[in-house]
Amino acid sequence: MPNRKKSQYYRFIDSAGTFQIDNPYQYSYCYFPLTNQYGTMLSAISPYLSGDIKQDNDHFLTLPTSIEDIPHNLLCRRDFFIKMADTHNEVYRLSEPLSDKDYLQAGLLYHTLVKQNRSLRVEIVNFVPHELNAEVMSIKIKNISKKPVTLECTSCIPLYGRGEKNVRDHRHVSSLLNRIDLAAYGIILTPTMVFDEGGHQKNETCYYVYGFGNNRSKPQGFFPTLSGFCGEGNSLIKPDAIFKKTKPSLKPEDRFNGKEACAGIRFSPVTLAPKKEAEFALVMGIAPDRYDIAKTWRKLDSPRKISRALDATKKFWLTQDDSLTFDFGDPVYNNWLRWIKLQPTLRKLFGCSFLPHFDYGKGGRGFRDLWQDILSLILKDESGIEGLILDNFKSIRIDGSNATIITQDGRFLPDRNKISRVWTDHGIWPILSTCLFLNRSGKIELLLKKTSYFRDSQLNRSRQTDCEFDQTEPVLMTTGNRVYQGTVIEHLLIENLTQFFNVGAHNILRLENGDWNDGLDMAPDKGECVPFYCMYAHNLLLLCGFLEKLKVKTEKISLLKEIAPLLDRTFHGTRVDYKNAAAKKRILDDYMEKTNRRVSGEQIHIPIDRILEDLNAKAEWIIKSLRKKEWLKDGFFNGYYDNKGARVEGTAKKQTRMLLQSQVFPIMAGVATDMQIATLWDSINRHLKDKEFGGYRLNTDFQDIYPELGRAFGFSYGDKENGAFFNHMVVLLSYAFYRRNFITAADKVFSSLYEMARNPQAAMYPQLPEYFNRQGRGLYWYLTGSASWYIYTLFEQILGIGYQEGNLVIRPQLTAHNFSEHNDTIKIKFRLHGRTIHIEYKKSGHRTIYALGRIVCAGKPVKLKAGMYSIKKETILAVPPGKGLDITVELK
């Protein structure tokens, strides 16, 4: 395995992924996610007890929190004050350090802070019960002194109780809607209305914090408004409720209404003898009504119930994680992988929003996320994948573009910010996930199943707007006023054929409003994109593979009549000169004109062999053209043309401009020859490898802004899409090298990810972030596609576990680097066809790269056929449910 630098920040303390951090305040910008299994309660928490609690973008219990709020903003904290009556009313604030003995422990998915000074030991546990819409905060206080102590405890949780947009849109006016009520155990905030100048609505949602004191005692009273808690002329730094003799309220009063709310709960004083302990708890939630609050509270209204809920939550997340397990003989790496495996699930639940770095989102996942996260879900053998894939195809438009956001309840939206735009790479991702599913399941018939198309006011890949669009359902209709449904193979063909013809002046794919690199968003007119034109060639060849398999079931497939001109090699007399960009654009324009509002719904039946001829011709043309035209004498590919039509990459005036994605996708797609790949590897090491951290940057320093290409170059160099160590593209580079059998290069790139993640300068918890900046610090935590691709690369390429028509294929690419010191085995457990598969890799001797010796399945040697070791689907299904299949892979 990679060089295991000992992290100075966290250490694992068991085999379940639990980690501990001593003095967790040494880095200011750390946070941890908490959620339930449904993603209907979403929290972030830090060592400062800061971070917001919400259900979605319209329902925040506490103030929406961005990354700078984590260490600095007292309004974002779940605070708890302890006043020591025996020591001159000394006050301890639990959101601040108690001593240098403080430490943090966190696991799947709970967060524990342990604080200690000369008198007290305090344990604070926060978690979201996996079946409930509430966050629990348990506080245990133990007297570790030799004398009795008397404690007066008060919570302080500023409540927000509305949507994110009101932070800067009528913040004060919307607070005037607040109605605050007091219950026996807590505070309930129920605004009268949802303030929205586009249409105000009556509010029913309740925001609440309930709590009990020692021995389940009721609170002594409440400070239900922020102004009342702080007092006139004071702030949260030294609030009157704590530092003066302000009395708490016992019943609701009219003066509370129209104020910013606060869950200031005063608990009855408690005296602790030495070594004795008191326990307090807070339950913070959002509910549709008071009945729901009562129902949740009944499940959490005692220490015993909270303990049971915590145990059940830990068990739930560990069980979810155990469907796919790795054992590399290194407990640190094994534990780290637990968190990487969790990340796709977190993104499924959080979307690309609702954690402090992700303050630009409004909920839901992006289109790429939707498909790339399926990779990890398939590897975990989760049920319902076929239905999920079918549903996802409903996001595709007839023009080959797509809705860009899917909400938590499964609705598709054109754009999170209601902007008409398209990303030119989006058509790449669905086929990759579909291919894995088909190979793993063997269910080729999925390609012939039908589903609808997305339809909204955007037409012609967002170049036109249909101002008369008024459908209640966003689906494509026929001229006969019926919902049109096409097969999955038709959806895939449309995505990839339209992009073949969607070219600019250099006869290369139009960049449109950006590609995978969202920062290349300022070249919509003349921008062109080489790397993803490479991938569309790759996809066309994948489609050929699908169609070859379909020939077993049918000689022809049915397609929408309007698609015929896109298959110009299929029909006599319709051939297009692919060298002629204008001719290609005319074909696409004609198709758009015929389909941009409604379609005929008429089907034509086309022999598969003719379609194969067409797709192969298109793929071959792209590959030959780009391999020759865009390979630079500098030893790498040019990837882009800017909005002036100028080539972006290369060396001029002693400055080298090079982007990593411009090299990754020609390798992955098979456009780059082996000789070009060897040269590329040298160029990547020369221009993009960082000498200090050993990682690989997204691009060289362009030294200036680049308004003809994108916003990325306005960022500071080394951040985000301007030269950061962008993990998604780095892992894709590794994957591409493995696919092309450049194992040494692949191994070095793949290892760099773990080395950077474990470097103390990453200043983060165990995970793979979106990127590392030029100081090596990890940013944009947990919700990143790099985790899915990391696990997928480890599984498919390094351990070599693949599938063909439902059969298990094993062809590892393991190196000495993959084995831990003093350990000759690697083990993996996963599910396939409802059965548990155990594979153990055993090496003999020391090799730089290990060759495959033999494979033993259930005690019997597996025969080598067509250069592969394959275990039939029937063999796997013959294993009784509940029992495992043991496979040994011998390496030499």
Tab-separated table of C-alpha atoms in Angstrom, residues 194-576:
chain	number	residue	atom	x	y	z
A	194	VAL	CA	-43.531	31.292	4.793
A	195	PHE	CA	-42.345	34.676	3.582
A	196	ASP	CA	-41.981	34.688	-0.199
A	197	GLU	CA	-42.818	37.732	-2.300
A	198	GLY	CA	-43.491	35.343	-5.150
A	199	GLY	CA	-46.421	34.020	-3.115
A	200	HIS	CA	-46.676	33.909	0.683
A	201	GLN	CA	-47.985	30.685	2.154
A	202	LYS	CA	-49.413	29.611	5.482
A	203	ASN	CA	-46.840	27.729	7.541
A	204	GLU	CA	-47.536	24.527	9.434
A	205	THR	CA	-43.962	23.394	10.118
A	206	CYS	CA	-42.771	23.317	13.729
A	207	TYR	CA	-39.150	23.878	14.763
A	208	TYR	CA	-38.384	22.674	18.240
A	209	VAL	CA	-35.835	21.866	20.915
A	210	TYR	CA	-36.863	19.684	23.853
A	211	GLY	CA	-34.655	18.661	26.742
A	212	PHE	CA	-34.522	16.931	30.081
A	213	GLY	CA	-32.237	17.393	33.051
A	214	ASN	CA	-30.700	14.960	35.466
A	215	ASN	CA	-32.955	12.025	36.329
A	216	ARG	CA	-35.260	12.998	33.409
A	217	SER	CA	-36.310	16.168	35.213
A	218	LYS	CA	-38.263	18.882	33.453
A	219	PRO	CA	-36.532	22.155	32.660
A	220	GLN	CA	-36.709	24.838	35.310
A	221	GLY	CA	-37.597	27.510	32.746
A	222	PHE	CA	-36.810	29.010	29.366
A	223	PHE	CA	-35.143	31.911	27.558
A	224	PRO	CA	-37.092	31.620	24.280
A	225	THR	CA	-35.765	34.692	22.430
A	226	LEU	CA	-32.250	35.571	21.438
A	227	SER	CA	-32.575	39.135	22.704
A	228	GLY	CA	-33.918	37.897	26.024
A	229	PHE	CA	-31.089	35.401	26.410
A	230	CYS	CA	-28.374	37.949	25.639
A	231	GLY	CA	-29.908	40.954	27.332
A	232	GLU	CA	-29.816	44.585	26.316
A	233	GLY	CA	-26.334	45.789	25.407
A	234	ASN	CA	-24.810	42.317	25.629
A	235	SER	CA	-24.117	39.540	23.159
A	236	LEU	CA	-23.674	35.796	23.052
A	237	ILE	CA	-20.119	36.288	24.263
A	238	LYS	CA	-21.365	37.128	27.780
A	239	PRO	CA	-25.159	36.727	27.841
A	240	ASP	CA	-27.319	37.989	30.693
A	241	ALA	CA	-29.031	34.617	31.048
A	242	ILE	CA	-25.756	33.150	32.252
A	243	PHE	CA	-23.801	36.002	33.804
A	244	LYS	CA	-26.658	37.911	35.472
A	245	LYS	CA	-29.547	36.818	37.622
A	246	THR	CA	-32.026	36.908	34.762
A	247	LYS	CA	-34.958	34.648	35.560
A	248	PRO	CA	-36.207	32.160	32.955
A	249	SER	CA	-39.808	32.217	31.753
A	250	LEU	CA	-42.235	29.504	32.771
A	251	LYS	CA	-45.046	30.111	30.299
A	252	PRO	CA	-45.483	31.623	26.830
A	253	GLU	CA	-45.905	35.380	26.559
A	254	ASP	CA	-46.939	37.663	23.701
A	255	ARG	CA	-43.638	39.537	23.958
A	256	PHE	CA	-41.817	36.475	22.597
A	257	ASN	CA	-43.606	36.696	19.253
A	258	GLY	CA	-41.958	38.417	16.308
A	259	LYS	CA	-38.497	37.870	17.758
A	260	GLU	CA	-35.541	35.719	16.742
A	261	ALA	CA	-35.999	32.528	18.738
A	262	CYS	CA	-33.506	30.789	21.000
A	263	ALA	CA	-33.647	27.409	22.711
A	264	GLY	CA	-32.367	28.715	25.999
A	265	ILE	CA	-33.354	25.963	28.424
A	266	ARG	CA	-32.496	26.323	32.105
A	267	PHE	CA	-32.225	23.050	34.003
A	268	SER	CA	-32.634	22.638	37.741
A	269	PRO	CA	-29.385	22.853	39.727
A	270	VAL	CA	-27.786	19.520	40.533
A	271	THR	CA	-25.220	18.707	43.220
A	272	LEU	CA	-22.729	15.958	42.386
A	273	ALA	CA	-20.682	14.116	44.943
A	274	PRO	CA	-17.172	13.099	43.855
A	275	LYS	CA	-17.222	10.531	41.010
A	276	LYS	CA	-20.964	11.018	40.492
A	277	GLU	CA	-22.500	11.902	37.130
A	278	ALA	CA	-25.429	13.912	35.810
A	279	GLU	CA	-26.974	13.473	32.386
A	280	PHE	CA	-28.791	16.041	30.276
A	281	ALA	CA	-30.216	15.714	26.777
A	282	LEU	CA	-31.510	17.935	23.989
A	283	VAL	CA	-33.650	16.769	21.076
A	284	MET	CA	-33.592	19.208	18.151
A	285	GLY	CA	-35.964	18.702	15.264
A	286	ILE	CA	-38.333	19.829	12.560
A	287	ALA	CA	-41.852	18.413	12.432
A	288	PRO	CA	-45.028	18.851	10.369
A	289	ASP	CA	-47.107	19.287	13.537
A	290	ARG	CA	-47.068	18.946	17.314
A	291	TYR	CA	-48.304	15.384	17.188
A	292	ASP	CA	-45.104	14.446	15.346
A	293	ILE	CA	-43.022	16.274	17.963
A	294	ALA	CA	-44.719	14.282	20.731
A	295	LYS	CA	-44.190	11.028	18.875
A	296	THR	CA	-40.459	11.702	18.416
A	297	TRP	CA	-40.047	12.887	22.001
A	298	ARG	CA	-41.639	9.722	23.402
A	299	LYS	CA	-38.891	7.721	21.664
A	300	LEU	CA	-36.076	9.844	23.124
A	301	ASP	CA	-37.285	11.143	26.475
A	302	SER	CA	-34.881	9.210	28.716
A	303	PRO	CA	-31.184	8.334	28.869
A	304	ARG	CA	-32.044	4.695	28.305
A	305	LYS	CA	-34.018	5.413	25.129
A	306	ILE	CA	-31.267	7.661	23.797
A	307	SER	CA	-28.659	4.986	24.489
A	308	ARG	CA	-30.747	2.426	22.602
A	309	ALA	CA	-31.236	4.823	19.691
A	310	LEU	CA	-27.490	5.477	19.537
A	311	ASP	CA	-26.672	1.754	19.534
A	312	ALA	CA	-29.254	1.109	16.808
A	313	THR	CA	-27.884	3.974	14.715
A	314	LYS	CA	-24.310	2.706	15.001
A	315	LYS	CA	-25.453	-0.792	14.053
A	316	PHE	CA	-27.433	0.501	11.063
A	317	TRP	CA	-24.510	2.393	9.517
A	318	LEU	CA	-22.041	-0.427	10.170
A	319	THR	CA	-24.420	-2.917	8.559
A	320	GLN	CA	-24.747	-0.653	5.516
A	321	ASP	CA	-20.979	-0.532	5.270
A	322	ASP	CA	-20.445	-4.293	5.590
A	323	SER	CA	-21.913	-5.168	2.181
A	324	LEU	CA	-18.491	-4.391	0.663
A	325	THR	CA	-15.371	-4.833	2.812
A	326	PHE	CA	-11.652	-4.720	2.137
A	327	ASP	CA	-8.791	-6.124	4.180
A	328	PHE	CA	-5.352	-5.048	2.994
A	329	GLY	CA	-3.667	-6.193	6.177
A	330	ASP	CA	-3.324	-2.577	7.269
A	331	PRO	CA	-5.888	-1.461	9.880
A	332	VAL	CA	-5.324	2.227	9.099
A	333	TYR	CA	-6.017	1.848	5.385
A	334	ASN	CA	-8.933	-0.535	6.038
A	335	ASN	CA	-10.539	1.995	8.373
A	336	TRP	CA	-9.916	4.867	5.965
A	337	LEU	CA	-11.666	2.892	3.227
A	338	ARG	CA	-14.781	2.641	5.427
A	339	TRP	CA	-15.172	6.418	5.178
A	340	ILE	CA	-14.522	6.462	1.438
A	341	LYS	CA	-17.243	3.837	0.953
A	342	LEU	CA	-19.647	5.950	3.001
A	343	GLN	CA	-19.160	9.084	0.919
A	344	PRO	CA	-21.406	8.087	-2.035
A	345	THR	CA	-24.197	7.359	0.447
A	346	LEU	CA	-23.706	10.744	2.071
A	347	ARG	CA	-23.921	12.426	-1.318
A	348	LYS	CA	-27.071	10.492	-2.100
A	349	LEU	CA	-28.603	11.866	1.119
A	350	PHE	CA	-27.118	15.391	1.235
A	351	GLY	CA	-26.894	15.953	-2.503
A	352	CYS	CA	-24.243	18.541	-3.356
A	353	SER	CA	-25.463	20.853	-0.605
A	354	PHE	CA	-25.967	21.291	3.115
A	355	LEU	CA	-22.408	20.964	4.379
A	356	PRO	CA	-20.396	24.115	5.185
A	357	HIS	CA	-18.223	24.174	2.037
A	358	PHE	CA	-21.233	23.488	-0.185
A	359	ASP	CA	-23.056	26.758	0.386
A	360	TYR	CA	-23.993	27.172	-3.273
A	361	GLY	CA	-26.421	24.260	-3.432
A	362	LYS	CA	-30.152	24.210	-2.869
A	363	GLY	CA	-30.486	20.480	-2.403
A	364	GLY	CA	-30.602	17.584	-4.795
A	365	ARG	CA	-27.828	15.900	-6.705
A	366	GLY	CA	-26.312	16.936	-9.986
A	367	PHE	CA	-26.640	14.884	-13.153
A	368	ARG	CA	-23.082	13.526	-13.045
A	369	ASP	CA	-23.520	12.623	-9.373
A	370	LEU	CA	-26.683	10.740	-10.186
A	371	TRP	CA	-24.902	8.367	-12.532
A	372	GLN	CA	-21.482	8.137	-10.949
A	373	ASP	CA	-22.895	7.252	-7.535
A	374	ILE	CA	-24.650	4.298	-9.175
A	375	LEU	CA	-21.182	2.792	-9.653
A	376	SER	CA	-20.731	2.328	-5.917
A	377	LEU	CA	-24.354	1.297	-5.361
A	378	ILE	CA	-23.953	-1.471	-7.935
A	379	LEU	CA	-20.759	-2.692	-6.258
A	380	LYS	CA	-22.669	-2.934	-2.977
A	381	ASP	CA	-25.278	-5.123	-4.734
A	382	GLU	CA	-28.068	-2.831	-3.617
A	383	SER	CA	-31.552	-3.761	-4.773
A	384	GLY	CA	-33.605	-1.627	-7.120
A	385	ILE	CA	-30.718	-0.525	-9.355
A	386	GLU	CA	-32.536	-1.441	-12.568
A	387	GLY	CA	-35.511	0.723	-11.610
A	388	LEU	CA	-33.182	3.522	-10.561
A	389	ILE	CA	-31.432	3.461	-13.926
A	390	LEU	CA	-34.751	3.533	-15.772
A	391	ASP	CA	-35.906	6.481	-13.688
A	392	ASN	CA	-32.656	8.325	-14.293
A	393	PHE	CA	-33.119	8.080	-18.046
A	394	LYS	CA	-36.269	10.179	-17.651
A	395	SER	CA	-33.929	13.140	-17.190
A	396	ILE	CA	-32.721	12.997	-20.827
A	397	ARG	CA	-34.127	15.475	-23.344
A	398	ILE	CA	-34.780	14.540	-26.950
A	399	ASP	CA	-31.989	16.963	-27.983
A	400	GLY	CA	-29.435	14.883	-26.051
A	401	SER	CA	-29.139	17.305	-23.134
A	402	ASN	CA	-30.726	16.711	-19.743
A	403	ALA	CA	-32.170	18.055	-16.534
A	404	THR	CA	-29.239	18.884	-14.268
A	405	ILE	CA	-30.702	18.393	-10.771
A	406	ILE	CA	-32.675	15.583	-9.163
A	407	THR	CA	-34.428	16.495	-5.935
A	408	GLN	CA	-34.600	14.314	-2.851
A	409	ASP	CA	-38.137	13.247	-3.785
A	410	GLY	CA	-37.056	12.193	-7.288
A	411	ARG	CA	-38.145	15.206	-9.358
A	412	PHE	CA	-35.945	16.487	-12.172
A	413	LEU	CA	-35.140	20.197	-12.458
A	414	PRO	CA	-33.542	21.951	-15.453
A	415	ASP	CA	-31.055	23.857	-13.291
A	416	ARG	CA	-30.545	24.677	-9.596
A	417	ASN	CA	-30.430	28.412	-10.389
A	418	LYS	CA	-33.035	28.452	-13.180
A	419	ILE	CA	-30.394	29.285	-15.801
A	420	SER	CA	-30.659	27.984	-19.359
A	421	ARG	CA	-27.392	26.086	-19.862
A	422	VAL	CA	-25.992	22.679	-20.748
A	423	TRP	CA	-22.771	20.855	-19.991
A	424	THR	CA	-21.236	19.122	-22.964
A	425	ASP	CA	-19.943	16.110	-20.980
A	426	HIS	CA	-23.260	15.039	-19.442
A	427	GLY	CA	-24.004	12.488	-22.136
A	428	ILE	CA	-20.826	10.600	-21.196
A	429	TRP	CA	-21.840	9.299	-17.789
A	430	PRO	CA	-25.120	7.343	-18.186
A	431	ILE	CA	-23.610	4.742	-20.497
A	432	LEU	CA	-20.716	4.001	-18.121
A	433	SER	CA	-23.029	3.144	-15.226
A	434	THR	CA	-25.425	1.272	-17.498
A	435	CYS	CA	-22.521	-0.758	-18.877
A	436	LEU	CA	-21.459	-1.859	-15.389
A	437	PHE	CA	-25.017	-2.869	-14.548
A	438	LEU	CA	-25.444	-4.851	-17.752
A	439	ASN	CA	-22.127	-6.660	-17.377
A	440	ARG	CA	-22.786	-7.452	-13.733
A	441	SER	CA	-26.409	-8.528	-14.057
A	442	GLY	CA	-26.430	-9.946	-17.570
A	443	LYS	CA	-29.829	-8.259	-18.071
A	444	ILE	CA	-29.265	-7.011	-21.605
A	445	GLU	CA	-33.047	-6.765	-22.005
A	446	LEU	CA	-32.891	-3.515	-19.980
A	447	LEU	CA	-31.841	-1.806	-23.219
A	448	LEU	CA	-35.233	-2.573	-24.750
A	449	LYS	CA	-37.297	-1.273	-21.844
A	450	LYS	CA	-39.061	2.026	-22.426
A	451	THR	CA	-39.154	5.236	-20.450
A	452	SER	CA	-40.076	8.865	-21.080
A	453	TYR	CA	-37.984	11.925	-21.973
A	454	PHE	CA	-37.620	15.165	-20.032
A	455	ARG	CA	-39.278	18.232	-21.548
A	456	ASP	CA	-39.240	21.822	-20.346
A	457	SER	CA	-38.964	25.282	-21.854
A	458	GLN	CA	-35.331	24.791	-22.937
A	459	LEU	CA	-34.980	23.807	-26.585
A	460	ASN	CA	-32.106	23.032	-28.937
A	461	ARG	CA	-29.588	22.414	-26.144
A	462	SER	CA	-30.669	25.652	-24.361
A	463	ARG	CA	-30.156	27.843	-27.431
A	464	GLN	CA	-33.893	28.505	-27.642
A	465	THR	CA	-36.705	29.006	-25.131
A	466	ASP	CA	-40.267	27.822	-25.539
A	467	CYS	CA	-42.192	30.685	-23.973
A	468	GLU	CA	-45.497	28.869	-24.516
A	469	PHE	CA	-44.516	25.737	-22.573
A	470	ASP	CA	-47.159	25.172	-19.913
A	471	GLN	CA	-47.246	21.419	-19.260
A	472	THR	CA	-47.804	20.361	-15.676
A	473	GLU	CA	-45.613	17.278	-16.170
A	474	PRO	CA	-42.106	17.744	-17.640
A	475	VAL	CA	-42.361	14.957	-20.238
A	476	LEU	CA	-42.012	14.895	-24.014
A	477	MET	CA	-45.331	14.558	-25.842
A	478	THR	CA	-46.188	13.351	-29.333
A	479	THR	CA	-48.109	15.378	-31.881
A	480	GLY	CA	-50.992	13.088	-30.951
A	481	ASN	CA	-50.824	14.439	-27.378
A	482	ARG	CA	-49.456	11.266	-25.801
A	483	VAL	CA	-46.433	10.837	-23.579
A	484	TYR	CA	-43.643	9.563	-25.782
A	485	GLN	CA	-41.536	6.703	-24.452
A	486	GLY	CA	-38.380	5.388	-26.073
A	487	THR	CA	-36.157	2.457	-25.214
A	488	VAL	CA	-33.045	2.817	-23.098
A	489	ILE	CA	-30.898	2.092	-26.154
A	490	GLU	CA	-32.694	4.921	-27.966
A	491	HIS	CA	-31.931	7.338	-25.116
A	492	LEU	CA	-28.271	6.350	-25.229
A	493	LEU	CA	-28.097	6.682	-29.001
A	494	ILE	CA	-29.626	10.157	-28.899
A	495	GLU	CA	-27.209	11.352	-26.204
A	496	ASN	CA	-24.183	10.236	-28.179
A	497	LEU	CA	-25.279	10.783	-31.784
A	498	THR	CA	-26.348	14.391	-31.187
A	499	GLN	CA	-22.949	15.131	-29.700
A	500	PHE	CA	-21.141	13.625	-32.676
A	501	PHE	CA	-22.760	16.282	-34.867
A	502	ASN	CA	-22.603	19.094	-32.275
A	503	VAL	CA	-19.319	20.616	-33.451
A	504	GLY	CA	-17.637	23.997	-33.733
A	505	ALA	CA	-15.437	25.588	-36.369
A	506	HIS	CA	-12.588	23.104	-35.804
A	507	ASN	CA	-14.982	20.160	-36.216
A	508	ILE	CA	-14.674	19.283	-32.518
A	509	LEU	CA	-17.376	18.984	-29.883
A	510	ARG	CA	-18.792	22.341	-28.780
A	511	LEU	CA	-17.862	23.247	-25.204
A	512	GLU	CA	-21.269	24.920	-24.705
A	513	ASN	CA	-21.596	26.145	-21.075
A	514	GLY	CA	-18.843	23.938	-19.681
A	515	ASP	CA	-17.896	20.305	-19.239
A	516	TRP	CA	-16.754	18.221	-16.254
A	517	ASN	CA	-14.691	21.266	-15.336
A	518	ASP	CA	-17.465	23.675	-14.375
A	519	GLY	CA	-14.912	26.477	-14.378
A	520	LEU	CA	-14.643	26.418	-18.182
A	521	ASP	CA	-17.925	28.274	-18.520
A	522	MET	CA	-17.196	31.362	-20.619
A	523	ALA	CA	-16.801	29.985	-24.134
A	524	PRO	CA	-20.357	29.151	-25.268
A	525	ASP	CA	-19.978	30.509	-28.798
A	526	LYS	CA	-16.666	29.280	-30.181
A	527	GLY	CA	-15.400	27.006	-27.415
A	528	GLU	CA	-14.622	23.398	-28.357
A	529	CYS	CA	-13.822	20.381	-26.203
A	530	VAL	CA	-11.384	17.634	-27.224
A	531	PRO	CA	-11.372	15.355	-24.134
A	532	PHE	CA	-15.076	14.647	-24.168
A	533	TYR	CA	-15.230	14.255	-27.934
A	534	CYS	CA	-12.755	11.438	-27.241
A	535	MET	CA	-15.197	9.980	-24.729
A	536	TYR	CA	-18.124	10.164	-27.134
A	537	ALA	CA	-16.062	8.031	-29.531
A	538	HIS	CA	-15.513	5.607	-26.653
A	539	ASN	CA	-19.257	5.598	-25.950
A	540	LEU	CA	-20.141	4.901	-29.570
A	541	LEU	CA	-17.952	1.801	-29.392
A	542	LEU	CA	-19.610	0.767	-26.123
A	543	LEU	CA	-22.969	1.089	-27.870
A	544	CYS	CA	-21.661	-1.243	-30.545
A	545	GLY	CA	-20.920	-3.776	-27.839
A	546	PHE	CA	-24.454	-3.425	-26.475
A	547	LEU	CA	-25.953	-3.887	-29.907
A	548	GLU	CA	-23.858	-6.982	-30.615
A	549	LYS	CA	-25.329	-8.559	-27.480
A	550	LEU	CA	-28.837	-7.496	-28.485
A	551	LYS	CA	-28.458	-9.377	-31.765
A	552	VAL	CA	-28.971	-12.573	-29.769
A	553	LYS	CA	-32.505	-11.385	-29.026
A	554	THR	CA	-33.416	-9.418	-32.151
A	555	GLU	CA	-32.040	-8.530	-35.589
A	556	LYS	CA	-33.671	-5.083	-35.608
A	557	ILE	CA	-34.424	-2.386	-33.082
A	558	SER	CA	-37.186	0.223	-33.173
A	559	LEU	CA	-36.266	3.891	-32.989
A	560	LEU	CA	-38.076	7.191	-33.271
A	561	LYS	CA	-38.422	8.106	-36.936
A	562	GLU	CA	-36.821	11.523	-36.497
A	563	ILE	CA	-33.522	9.918	-35.410
A	564	ALA	CA	-32.841	8.456	-38.879
A	565	PRO	CA	-30.725	11.395	-40.227
A	566	LEU	CA	-28.343	11.009	-37.262
A	567	LEU	CA	-27.624	7.470	-38.473
A	568	ASP	CA	-26.426	8.710	-41.847
A	569	ARG	CA	-24.446	5.550	-42.715
A	570	THR	CA	-27.513	3.389	-42.122
A	571	PHE	CA	-29.552	4.564	-45.094
A	572	HIS	CA	-28.418	4.729	-48.719
A	573	GLY	CA	-27.812	8.169	-50.146
A	574	THR	CA	-27.611	10.001	-46.804
A	575	ARG	CA	-23.888	9.842	-46.039
A	576	VAL	CA	-22.362	12.966	-44.508
